PDB file of C-alpha atoms and ligand atoms in Angstrom:
ATOM      1  CA  UNK A   1     -11.941  48.676 -28.493  1.00 88.00           C
ATOM      2  CA  UNK A   2      -8.778  50.690 -28.281  1.00 94.00           C
ATOM      3  CA  UNK A   3      -5.708  50.022 -30.360  1.00 95.00           C
ATOM      4  CA  UNK A   4      -2.446  50.762 -28.617  1.00 97.00           C
ATOM      5  CA  UNK A   5       0.779  51.381 -30.528  1.00 97.00           C
ATOM      6  CA  UNK A   6       4.251  52.338 -29.328  1.00 98.00           C
ATOM      7  CA  UNK A   7       5.881  55.521 -30.593  1.00 98.00           C
ATOM      8  CA  UNK A   8       9.608  55.029 -29.959  1.00 97.00           C
ATOM      9  CA  UNK A   9      11.384  57.995 -28.308  1.00 97.00           C
ATOM     10  CA  UNK A  10      14.944  58.635 -27.071  1.00 97.00           C
ATOM     11  CA  UNK A  11      16.963  55.380 -26.872  1.00 94.00           C
ATOM     12  CA  UNK A  12      14.491  53.002 -25.327  1.00 96.00           C
ATOM     13  CA  UNK A  13      11.299  54.876 -24.361  1.00 97.00           C
ATOM     14  CA  UNK A  14       7.875  54.058 -25.739  1.00 98.00           C
ATOM     15  CA  UNK A  15       5.211  56.749 -25.868  1.00 98.00           C
ATOM     16  CA  UNK A  16       2.050  54.635 -26.019  1.00 98.00           C
ATOM     17  CA  UNK A  17      -0.638  55.997 -28.322  1.00 98.00           C
ATOM     18  CA  UNK A  18      -4.191  54.792 -27.678  1.00 98.00           C
ATOM     19  CA  UNK A  19      -6.725  55.104 -30.476  1.00 97.00           C
ATOM     20  CA  UNK A  20     -10.474  54.495 -30.438  1.00 96.00           C
ATOM     21  CA  UNK A  21     -10.955  51.983 -33.254  1.00 94.00           C
ATOM     22  CA  UNK A  22     -12.759  53.357 -36.289  1.00 95.00           C
ATOM     23  CA  UNK A  23     -11.998  56.977 -35.327  1.00 97.00           C
ATOM     24  CA  UNK A  24      -9.082  59.380 -35.573  1.00 98.00           C
ATOM     25  CA  UNK A  25      -9.214  60.101 -31.824  1.00 98.00           C
ATOM     26  CA  UNK A  26      -6.035  59.372 -29.879  1.00 98.00           C
ATOM     27  CA  UNK A  27      -4.446  59.861 -26.475  1.00 98.00           C
ATOM     28  CA  UNK A  28      -0.718  59.669 -25.733  1.00 98.00           C
ATOM     29  CA  UNK A  29       0.925  58.515 -22.520  1.00 98.00           C
ATOM     30  CA  UNK A  30       4.079  60.158 -21.122  1.00 98.00           C
ATOM     31  CA  UNK A  31       5.218  62.152 -24.158  1.00 98.00           C
ATOM     32  CA  UNK A  32       8.842  62.830 -23.235  1.00 98.00           C
ATOM     33  CA  UNK A  33       9.378  64.109 -26.763  1.00 98.00           C
ATOM     34  CA  UNK A  34       6.894  65.945 -28.978  1.00 98.00           C
ATOM     35  CA  UNK A  35       8.425  65.401 -32.446  1.00 98.00           C
ATOM     36  CA  UNK A  36       7.789  61.657 -32.846  1.00 98.00           C
ATOM     37  CA  UNK A  37       4.204  62.146 -31.623  1.00 98.00           C
ATOM     38  CA  UNK A  38       3.562  65.122 -33.930  1.00 98.00           C
ATOM     39  CA  UNK A  39       4.911  63.086 -36.840  1.00 98.00           C
ATOM     40  CA  UNK A  40       2.377  60.318 -36.170  1.00 97.00           C
ATOM     41  CA  UNK A  41      -0.497  62.751 -35.667  1.00 97.00           C
ATOM     42  CA  UNK A  42       0.228  64.557 -38.898  1.00 97.00           C
ATOM     43  CA  UNK A  43       1.027  61.491 -41.011  1.00 97.00           C
ATOM     44  CA  UNK A  44      -2.269  59.818 -40.080  1.00 96.00           C
ATOM     45  CA  UNK A  45      -4.325  62.991 -39.531  1.00 97.00           C
ATOM     46  CA  UNK A  46      -5.140  61.972 -35.970  1.00 98.00           C
ATOM     47  CA  UNK A  47      -6.914  64.134 -33.398  1.00 98.00           C
ATOM     48  CA  UNK A  48      -5.166  64.317 -30.042  1.00 98.00           C
ATOM     49  CA  UNK A  49      -7.836  64.192 -27.326  1.00 98.00           C
ATOM     50  CA  UNK A  50      -5.781  64.175 -24.121  1.00 98.00           C
ATOM     51  CA  UNK A  51      -2.380  63.486 -22.612  1.00 98.00           C
ATOM     52  CA  UNK A  52      -1.879  61.055 -19.714  1.00 98.00           C
ATOM     53  CA  UNK A  53       1.156  61.347 -17.443  1.00 98.00           C
ATOM     54  CA  UNK A  54       2.443  58.802 -14.901  1.00 98.00           C
ATOM     55  CA  UNK A  55       5.244  60.721 -13.137  1.00 98.00           C
ATOM     56  CA  UNK A  56       7.409  63.819 -13.259  1.00 98.00           C
ATOM     57  CA  UNK A  57      10.596  62.542 -14.942  1.00 98.00           C
ATOM     58  CA  UNK A  58      11.692  64.631 -17.906  1.00 97.00           C
ATOM     59  CA  UNK A  59      11.687  61.713 -20.353  1.00 98.00           C
ATOM     60  CA  UNK A  60       7.943  61.404 -19.632  1.00 98.00           C
ATOM     61  CA  UNK A  61       6.861  65.059 -19.608  1.00 98.00           C
ATOM     62  CA  UNK A  62       9.413  66.896 -21.813  1.00 98.00           C
ATOM     63  CA  UNK A  63       7.204  66.965 -24.919  1.00 98.00           C
ATOM     64  CA  UNK A  64       3.949  68.132 -23.303  1.00 98.00           C
ATOM     65  CA  UNK A  65       4.335  71.884 -23.894  1.00 98.00           C
ATOM     66  CA  UNK A  66       5.079  71.497 -27.600  1.00 98.00           C
ATOM     67  CA  UNK A  67       2.098  69.154 -27.980  1.00 98.00           C
ATOM     68  CA  UNK A  68      -0.164  71.684 -26.245  1.00 98.00           C
ATOM     69  CA  UNK A  69       0.967  74.336 -28.736  1.00 97.00           C
ATOM     70  CA  UNK A  70      -0.304  71.997 -31.428  1.00 95.00           C
ATOM     71  CA  UNK A  71      -3.530  70.934 -29.618  1.00 95.00           C
ATOM     72  CA  UNK A  72      -4.625  72.489 -26.293  1.00 96.00           C
ATOM     73  CA  UNK A  73      -5.966  69.274 -24.743  1.00 98.00           C
ATOM     74  CA  UNK A  74      -6.507  68.241 -21.096  1.00 98.00           C
ATOM     75  CA  UNK A  75      -3.399  66.862 -19.388  1.00 98.00           C
ATOM     76  CA  UNK A  76      -4.123  64.209 -16.739  1.00 98.00           C
ATOM     77  CA  UNK A  77      -1.418  63.322 -14.245  1.00 98.00           C
ATOM     78  CA  UNK A  78      -0.204  63.161 -10.663  1.00 98.00           C
ATOM     79  CA  UNK A  79      -1.233  65.836  -8.187  1.00 97.00           C
ATOM     80  CA  UNK A  80       2.313  67.248  -8.228  1.00 97.00           C
ATOM     81  CA  UNK A  81       2.826  70.990  -8.913  1.00 95.00           C
ATOM     82  CA  UNK A  82       6.308  70.222 -10.302  1.00 96.00           C
ATOM     83  CA  UNK A  83       4.533  69.164 -13.525  1.00 97.00           C
ATOM     84  CA  UNK A  84       3.068  72.583 -14.288  1.00 94.00           C
ATOM     85  CA  UNK A  85       1.219  71.524 -17.444  1.00 97.00           C
ATOM     86  CA  UNK A  86      -1.156  69.151 -15.600  1.00 98.00           C
ATOM     87  CA  UNK A  87      -4.729  70.442 -15.913  1.00 98.00           C
ATOM     88  CA  UNK A  88      -6.472  67.455 -14.239  1.00 98.00           C
ATOM     89  CA  UNK A  89      -4.567  66.354 -11.102  1.00 98.00           C
ATOM     90  CA  UNK A  90      -5.383  62.801 -10.030  1.00 98.00           C
ATOM     91  CA  UNK A  91      -5.330  60.773  -6.825  1.00 97.00           C
ATOM     92  CA  UNK A  92      -5.875  57.134  -5.837  1.00 97.00           C
ATOM     93  CA  UNK A  93      -9.483  56.326  -6.670  1.00 95.00           C
ATOM     94  CA  UNK A  94      -9.817  59.099  -9.275  1.00 96.00           C
ATOM     95  CA  UNK A  95     -11.163  57.986 -12.603  1.00 96.00           C
ATOM     96  CA  UNK A  96     -10.434  59.343 -16.053  1.00 97.00           C
ATOM     97  CA  UNK A  97     -12.595  58.907 -19.134  1.00 96.00           C
ATOM     98  CA  UNK A  98     -10.764  59.319 -22.426  1.00 97.00           C
ATOM     99  CA  UNK A  99     -11.668  57.828 -25.828  1.00 96.00           C
ATOM    100  CA  UNK A 100     -14.953  56.682 -24.185  1.00 94.00           C
ATOM    101  CA  UNK A 101     -12.946  54.350 -21.922  1.00 95.00           C
ATOM    102  CA  UNK A 102     -12.773  54.781 -18.148  1.00 95.00           C
ATOM    103  CA  UNK A 103      -9.473  54.307 -16.331  1.00 97.00           C
ATOM    104  CA  UNK A 104      -9.052  53.976 -12.574  1.00 97.00           C
ATOM    105  CA  UNK A 105      -6.090  55.737 -11.026  1.00 98.00           C
ATOM    106  CA  UNK A 106      -3.729  53.784  -8.760  1.00 98.00           C
ATOM    107  CA  UNK A 107      -1.084  55.556  -6.696  1.00 98.00           C
ATOM    108  CA  UNK A 108       2.097  53.490  -7.044  1.00 98.00           C
ATOM    109  CA  UNK A 109       4.936  55.361  -5.271  1.00 98.00           C
ATOM    110  CA  UNK A 110       8.456  53.935  -5.264  1.00 98.00           C
ATOM    111  CA  UNK A 111      10.232  54.907  -8.503  1.00 98.00           C
ATOM    112  CA  UNK A 112       9.028  58.441  -7.698  1.00 98.00           C
ATOM    113  CA  UNK A 113       6.674  59.523  -4.925  1.00 98.00           C
ATOM    114  CA  UNK A 114       4.175  61.014  -7.399  1.00 98.00           C
ATOM    115  CA  UNK A 115       3.940  57.923  -9.636  1.00 98.00           C
ATOM    116  CA  UNK A 116       0.431  56.881 -10.697  1.00 98.00           C
ATOM    117  CA  UNK A 117      -0.874  54.178 -13.038  1.00 98.00           C
ATOM    118  CA  UNK A 118      -4.039  53.923 -15.117  1.00 98.00           C
ATOM    119  CA  UNK A 119      -6.107  50.737 -15.198  1.00 98.00           C
ATOM    120  CA  UNK A 120      -9.050  50.073 -17.459  1.00 97.00           C
ATOM    121  CA  UNK A 121     -11.138  47.078 -16.471  1.00 92.00           C
ATOM    122  CA  UNK A 122     -12.884  46.778 -19.824  1.00 81.00           C
ATOM    123  CA  UNK A 123     -14.299  43.268 -20.164  1.00 70.00           C
ATOM    124  CA  UNK A 124     -12.835  42.796 -23.645  1.00 80.00           C
ATOM    125  CA  UNK A 125      -9.428  44.336 -22.973  1.00 86.00           C
ATOM    126  CA  UNK A 126      -8.253  45.174 -19.444  1.00 96.00           C
ATOM    127  CA  UNK A 127      -5.161  47.337 -19.710  1.00 97.00           C
ATOM    128  CA  UNK A 128      -2.635  48.897 -17.389  1.00 98.00           C
ATOM    129  CA  UNK A 129      -0.535  51.955 -18.192  1.00 98.00           C
ATOM    130  CA  UNK A 130       2.184  51.572 -15.579  1.00 98.00           C
ATOM    131  CA  UNK A 131       4.890  54.060 -16.626  1.00 98.00           C
ATOM    132  CA  UNK A 132       8.209  53.261 -14.939  1.00 98.00           C
ATOM    133  CA  UNK A 133       6.742  51.376 -11.967  1.00 98.00           C
ATOM    134  CA  UNK A 134       6.785  47.952 -13.649  1.00 98.00           C
ATOM    135  CA  UNK A 135       8.812  46.697 -16.604  1.00 98.00           C
ATOM    136  CA  UNK A 136       8.729  43.309 -18.208  1.00 98.00           C
ATOM    137  CA  UNK A 137      10.893  41.148 -15.906  1.00 98.00           C
ATOM    138  CA  UNK A 138      11.778  44.216 -13.830  1.00 98.00           C
ATOM    139  CA  UNK A 139      10.579  47.242 -11.909  1.00 98.00           C
ATOM    140  CA  UNK A 140      11.548  50.899 -11.661  1.00 98.00           C
ATOM    141  CA  UNK A 141      14.555  52.004  -9.665  1.00 98.00           C
ATOM    142  CA  UNK A 142      13.777  53.445  -6.254  1.00 98.00           C
ATOM    143  CA  UNK A 143      14.732  57.084  -6.857  1.00 98.00           C
ATOM    144  CA  UNK A 144      12.362  58.588  -4.280  1.00 98.00           C
ATOM    145  CA  UNK A 145      10.395  55.893  -2.451  1.00 98.00           C
ATOM    146  CA  UNK A 146      11.281  52.996  -0.180  1.00 98.00           C
ATOM    147  CA  UNK A 147      11.306  49.275  -0.933  1.00 98.00           C
ATOM    148  CA  UNK A 148       8.236  48.913   1.317  1.00 98.00           C
ATOM    149  CA  UNK A 149       6.352  51.524  -0.721  1.00 98.00           C
ATOM    150  CA  UNK A 150       7.266  49.885  -4.016  1.00 98.00           C
ATOM    151  CA  UNK A 151       6.353  46.440  -2.710  1.00 98.00           C
ATOM    152  CA  UNK A 152       2.902  47.743  -1.722  1.00 98.00           C
ATOM    153  CA  UNK A 153       2.530  49.504  -5.085  1.00 98.00           C
ATOM    154  CA  UNK A 154       3.361  46.380  -7.070  1.00 98.00           C
ATOM    155  CA  UNK A 155       0.963  44.356  -4.884  1.00 98.00           C
ATOM    156  CA  UNK A 156      -1.838  46.433  -6.431  1.00 98.00           C
ATOM    157  CA  UNK A 157      -0.903  44.979  -9.817  1.00 98.00           C
ATOM    158  CA  UNK A 158      -0.830  41.336  -8.773  1.00 96.00           C
ATOM    159  CA  UNK A 159      -4.511  41.593  -7.860  1.00 94.00           C
ATOM    160  CA  UNK A 160      -5.517  42.669 -11.402  1.00 97.00           C
ATOM    161  CA  UNK A 161      -6.974  40.239 -13.967  1.00 95.00           C
ATOM    162  CA  UNK A 162      -4.196  37.937 -15.212  1.00 96.00           C
ATOM    163  CA  UNK A 163      -5.040  38.767 -18.855  1.00 96.00           C
ATOM    164  CA  UNK A 164      -4.493  42.519 -18.288  1.00 97.00           C
ATOM    165  CA  UNK A 165      -2.284  43.953 -21.028  1.00 97.00           C
ATOM    166  CA  UNK A 166       0.564  45.867 -19.371  1.00 98.00           C
ATOM    167  CA  UNK A 167       2.239  48.845 -21.047  1.00 98.00           C
ATOM    168  CA  UNK A 168       5.559  49.892 -19.440  1.00 98.00           C
ATOM    169  CA  UNK A 169       7.394  52.877 -20.927  1.00 98.00           C
ATOM    170  CA  UNK A 170      10.860  51.391 -21.546  1.00 98.00           C
ATOM    171  CA  UNK A 171      12.242  48.538 -23.630  1.00 98.00           C
ATOM    172  CA  UNK A 172      14.407  47.063 -20.861  1.00 98.00           C
ATOM    173  CA  UNK A 173      13.196  43.484 -21.203  1.00 98.00           C
ATOM    174  CA  UNK A 174      16.351  41.683 -22.386  1.00 98.00           C
ATOM    175  CA  UNK A 175      18.590  43.271 -19.738  1.00 98.00           C
ATOM    176  CA  UNK A 176      15.967  42.574 -17.081  1.00 98.00           C
ATOM    177  CA  UNK A 177      15.770  38.949 -18.199  1.00 98.00           C
ATOM    178  CA  UNK A 178      19.518  38.488 -17.747  1.00 98.00           C
ATOM    179  CA  UNK A 179      19.050  39.538 -14.147  1.00 98.00           C
ATOM    180  CA  UNK A 180      15.912  37.443 -13.641  1.00 98.00           C
ATOM    181  CA  UNK A 181      17.848  34.377 -14.864  1.00 98.00           C
ATOM    182  CA  UNK A 182      20.541  35.044 -12.268  1.00 98.00           C
ATOM    183  CA  UNK A 183      17.858  35.100  -9.545  1.00 98.00           C
ATOM    184  CA  UNK A 184      15.897  32.077 -10.792  1.00 98.00           C
ATOM    185  CA  UNK A 185      18.100  29.975 -13.093  1.00 97.00           C
ATOM    186  CA  UNK A 186      15.677  27.025 -12.952  1.00 97.00           C
ATOM    187  CA  UNK A 187      12.509  28.928 -13.934  1.00 98.00           C
ATOM    188  CA  UNK A 188      11.471  27.290 -17.233  1.00 97.00           C
ATOM    189  CA  UNK A 189       8.959  30.030 -18.112  1.00 98.00           C
ATOM    190  CA  UNK A 190      11.827  32.481 -17.918  1.00 97.00           C
ATOM    191  CA  UNK A 191      13.953  30.501 -20.395  1.00 97.00           C
ATOM    192  CA  UNK A 192      11.083  30.260 -22.892  1.00 98.00           C
ATOM    193  CA  UNK A 193      10.229  33.938 -22.578  1.00 98.00           C
ATOM    194  CA  UNK A 194      13.862  34.972 -23.026  1.00 98.00           C
ATOM    195  CA  UNK A 195      14.184  33.003 -26.289  1.00 98.00           C
ATOM    196  CA  UNK A 196      11.003  34.619 -27.592  1.00 98.00           C
ATOM    197  CA  UNK A 197      12.103  38.145 -26.611  1.00 98.00           C
ATOM    198  CA  UNK A 198      15.520  37.690 -28.246  1.00 98.00           C
ATOM    199  CA  UNK A 199      13.731  36.794 -31.515  1.00 98.00           C
ATOM    200  CA  UNK A 200      11.470  39.837 -31.238  1.00 98.00           C
ATOM    201  CA  UNK A 201      14.376  42.209 -30.657  1.00 98.00           C
ATOM    202  CA  UNK A 202      16.407  40.671 -33.511  1.00 98.00           C
ATOM    203  CA  UNK A 203      13.632  41.747 -35.865  1.00 97.00           C
ATOM    204  CA  UNK A 204      13.298  45.165 -34.216  1.00 95.00           C
ATOM    205  CA  UNK A 205       9.928  44.440 -32.597  1.00 97.00           C
ATOM    206  CA  UNK A 206       8.920  45.578 -29.112  1.00 98.00           C
ATOM    207  CA  UNK A 207       8.658  42.933 -26.386  1.00 98.00           C
ATOM    208  CA  UNK A 208       5.745  44.942 -24.974  1.00 98.00           C
ATOM    209  CA  UNK A 209       2.950  44.934 -23.998  1.00 98.00           C
ATOM    210  CA  UNK A 210       3.224  42.115 -21.508  1.00 98.00           C
ATOM    211  CA  UNK A 211       0.503  40.675 -19.261  1.00 98.00           C
ATOM    212  CA  UNK A 212       0.011  40.361 -15.508  1.00 98.00           C
ATOM    213  CA  UNK A 213      -0.045  36.551 -15.867  1.00 98.00           C
ATOM    214  CA  UNK A 214       3.305  36.494 -17.655  1.00 98.00           C
ATOM    215  CA  UNK A 215       4.933  38.896 -15.208  1.00 98.00           C
ATOM    216  CA  UNK A 216       3.740  36.822 -12.275  1.00 98.00           C
ATOM    217  CA  UNK A 217       5.458  33.833 -13.885  1.00 98.00           C
ATOM    218  CA  UNK A 218       8.793  35.493 -14.715  1.00 98.00           C
ATOM    219  CA  UNK A 219       9.275  38.850 -12.950  1.00 98.00           C
ATOM    220  CA  UNK A 220      11.360  38.433  -9.769  1.00 98.00           C
ATOM    221  CA  UNK A 221       9.937  41.699  -8.405  1.00 98.00           C
ATOM    222  CA  UNK A 222       6.424  40.214  -8.420  1.00 98.00           C
ATOM    223  CA  UNK A 223       7.650  36.873  -7.093  1.00 98.00           C
ATOM    224  CA  UNK A 224       9.106  37.785  -3.690  1.00 98.00           C
ATOM    225  CA  UNK A 225       6.895  35.145  -2.069  1.00 97.00           C
ATOM    226  CA  UNK A 226       8.221  32.338  -4.292  1.00 97.00           C
ATOM    227  CA  UNK A 227      10.665  29.986  -2.543  1.00 97.00           C
ATOM    228  CA  UNK A 228      12.888  29.939  -5.664  1.00 97.00           C
ATOM    229  CA  UNK A 229      13.295  33.742  -5.593  1.00 98.00           C
ATOM    230  CA  UNK A 230      13.878  33.818  -1.840  1.00 98.00           C
ATOM    231  CA  UNK A 231      16.490  31.075  -2.246  1.00 97.00           C
ATOM    232  CA  UNK A 232      18.321  32.856  -5.107  1.00 98.00           C
ATOM    233  CA  UNK A 233      18.451  36.234  -3.368  1.00 98.00           C
ATOM    234  CA  UNK A 234      19.355  34.817   0.055  1.00 98.00           C
ATOM    235  CA  UNK A 235      22.187  32.837  -1.549  1.00 98.00           C
ATOM    236  CA  UNK A 236      23.539  35.919  -3.365  1.00 98.00           C
ATOM    237  CA  UNK A 237      23.717  37.971  -0.167  1.00 98.00           C
ATOM    238  CA  UNK A 238      24.540  34.963   2.038  1.00 97.00           C
ATOM    239  CA  UNK A 239      21.872  36.028   4.505  1.00 96.00           C
ATOM    240  CA  UNK A 240      18.502  34.621   5.555  1.00 96.00           C
ATOM    241  CA  UNK A 241      15.459  36.583   4.337  1.00 97.00           C
ATOM    242  CA  UNK A 242      12.441  36.240   6.562  1.00 93.00           C
ATOM    243  CA  UNK A 243       9.625  37.871   4.588  1.00 97.00           C
ATOM    244  CA  UNK A 244       8.626  38.938   1.056  1.00 98.00           C
ATOM    245  CA  UNK A 245       9.393  42.641   1.678  1.00 98.00           C
ATOM    246  CA  UNK A 246      12.971  41.773   2.692  1.00 98.00           C
ATOM    247  CA  UNK A 247      13.293  39.575  -0.395  1.00 98.00           C
ATOM    248  CA  UNK A 248      11.992  42.443  -2.553  1.00 98.00           C
ATOM    249  CA  UNK A 249      14.360  44.974  -0.960  1.00 98.00           C
ATOM    250  CA  UNK A 250      17.411  42.765  -1.519  1.00 98.00           C
ATOM    251  CA  UNK A 251      16.323  41.848  -5.068  1.00 98.00           C
ATOM    252  CA  UNK A 252      16.150  45.565  -5.926  1.00 98.00           C
ATOM    253  CA  UNK A 253      19.542  46.152  -4.310  1.00 98.00           C
ATOM    254  CA  UNK A 254      21.079  43.258  -6.261  1.00 98.00           C
ATOM    255  CA  UNK A 255      19.630  44.562  -9.549  1.00 98.00           C
ATOM    256  CA  UNK A 256      21.065  48.041  -8.841  1.00 97.00           C
ATOM    257  CA  UNK A 257      24.521  46.444  -8.640  1.00 97.00           C
ATOM    258  CA  UNK A 258      24.015  43.925 -11.451  1.00 96.00           C
TER     259      UNK A 258
HETATM  260 ZN1   ZN B   1      11.056  57.596 -14.489  1.00 95.62          ZN
END
């Protein structure tokens, strides 16, 4: 088993730290800052085994060099020369074994063109490290890719086991939920989840990880085929929407303006 804990960074980033239970071996995901990670490593005398990267944005890669000064470990990430510290470039279908756990690599362009995700199909604990592609109740902004690309990327997630634990890299849940409620005001699961997340945030706890099952029940960006989402988005733009990709495109556009 792996334990996974968030190391808060910047205003609302989480650097997820995976640890093999019963050992001091850890891996960190998207270390945008080195200091909070180094603090954890030193306080608990942990051994950094590798760094995983999902995409090239500075708040995900900015701490890598300083971590490598501390421990020269392999750096897994997208096959994108812009991230010059990557030692193990990955593609769709690549697999990565860290902490004795094997992760499959999914290419999920949209937020950026180089974005990848890591999925471990362990029978006891399937988990998805999705970076900025998926958030709880939201998805990444389309900085580089098209709505079609992002729709296809997110479709890879909806086919994963419903119990998969999902680890996005930002605490955006409450703001995303306000938007999701505007799209689907009658979604009861959304109301219940919002109340729960408000309680968590009031006591300073993360709303993450989430699960694929929960996101499929509440995340408008995974629900483009639901009549209630189509209805909400079509009403907002006062235009008919013929297919799920069009619904997704307009939902993303609406959120950008929300
Ligand atoms: Zn990003």
